[in-house]
Amino acid sequence: MADLTTQFLELPLKNPLMNASGVWCSVASQLEALAESAAGAMVSKSCTLQPRDGNPEPRYRVINGERTFGSINSMGLPNEGFAYYLRYAQRHDYEQKPLFMSISGLTLDDNLTMVDSLKDAVIPALLEVNLSCPNVPGKSQIGYDFDAMDTLLAEVSSGYQRPFGVKLPPYFDMAHFDEAAEILNRYPLVAFVTCINSIGNALVIDIDSETTLIKPKDGFGGLGGDYVLPTALANVNAFYRRCPEKTIIGCGGVKSGTEAFLHLLAGATLVQIGTSLYEEGPGIFPRVLDELAAIMDDKGYKTIADFRGKLKTIA
């Protein structure tokens, strides 16, 4: 049987799977279910300084096509507020599995306040700063404003003074890959990069009712599932190539061992599951792990290191 153990920033993990932030991690009972699941690591809901109700319902819908499976959402960052997730992080059993704590302040000051509080808490939670929240009305994504992104990373690096990571939106232009990577590489404390958040401002229409599937933002929302896999793989590989000193976490379109394998092959060290976890629950982890192990066995790979990041290109 293939060995699925791996390392993340020198932390030994039982396997490379975890949830995507925002899925099965909004309240303590969900986080506890993740802690008891087969996932190798877990991340909390991206939180704001104060609690938020988020956008009006319906704000999430699964999309089941003949051959495709995905989702559209415009959640609006519903969460219990930073203090809630900090309390959970303070009682989490880190020997059981690592916990990433994701923050997404609505202002720079909010982010820095949360960073300072997490630093003062002196707990081994791994900080992720979410630079991509595409579904908050009136708020642009920091990941698409390179000056704001540079400023935020400088401030967090200075204030936090320990390794942290960022979650990025999807990029679609080689020049944007280059510019974002150049900014990330300025900051040695940016230790990991999560690629990607959902593809923002998609529109899905129900042909029978001739209406949008979700209510917020006139039906515009973030796309997930099968529809984002190629874009996610491109971003994982682009930043794997451009940021050799940073660890990449892949997210987008994972529903089986096949997609998990592809993310690892493209350069990811950890692989997050979002839409499929939302629909299937934490029982998805052992299934995907079994499928990943079977693929590795078929290919003769004994460990993840045998193939991670070794994507071949056509000469």
Coordinates of C-alpha atoms in Angstrom, one line a residue, residues 5 7-8 10 23 28 43 50 53 62 73 83 107 113 131 160 254 283 285 315:
T5 CA 2.3 10.5 4.9
Q7 CA 5.4 17.0 5.8
F8 CA 4.1 20.5 5.8
E10 CA 8.4 20.3 8.9
V23 CA -16.5 24.2 4.2
A28 CA -17.2 24.2 16.7
V43 CA -8.6 25.0 8.5
Q50 CA -16.7 40.8 14.3
D53 CA -24.5 37.0 9.1
V62 CA -24.9 22.7 -6.1
N73 CA -22.0 30.6 -3.9
A83 CA -12.8 35.6 19.0
T107 CA -10.0 46.4 6.5
T113 CA -5.8 43.4 15.1
L131 CA -6.6 37.7 0.1
Y160 CA 3.4 38.7 13.2
V254 CA -11.2 17.8 -5.9
G283 CA -16.7 10.7 5.1
F285 CA -11.7 11.8 3.2
A315 CA 8.8 18.9 -25.6

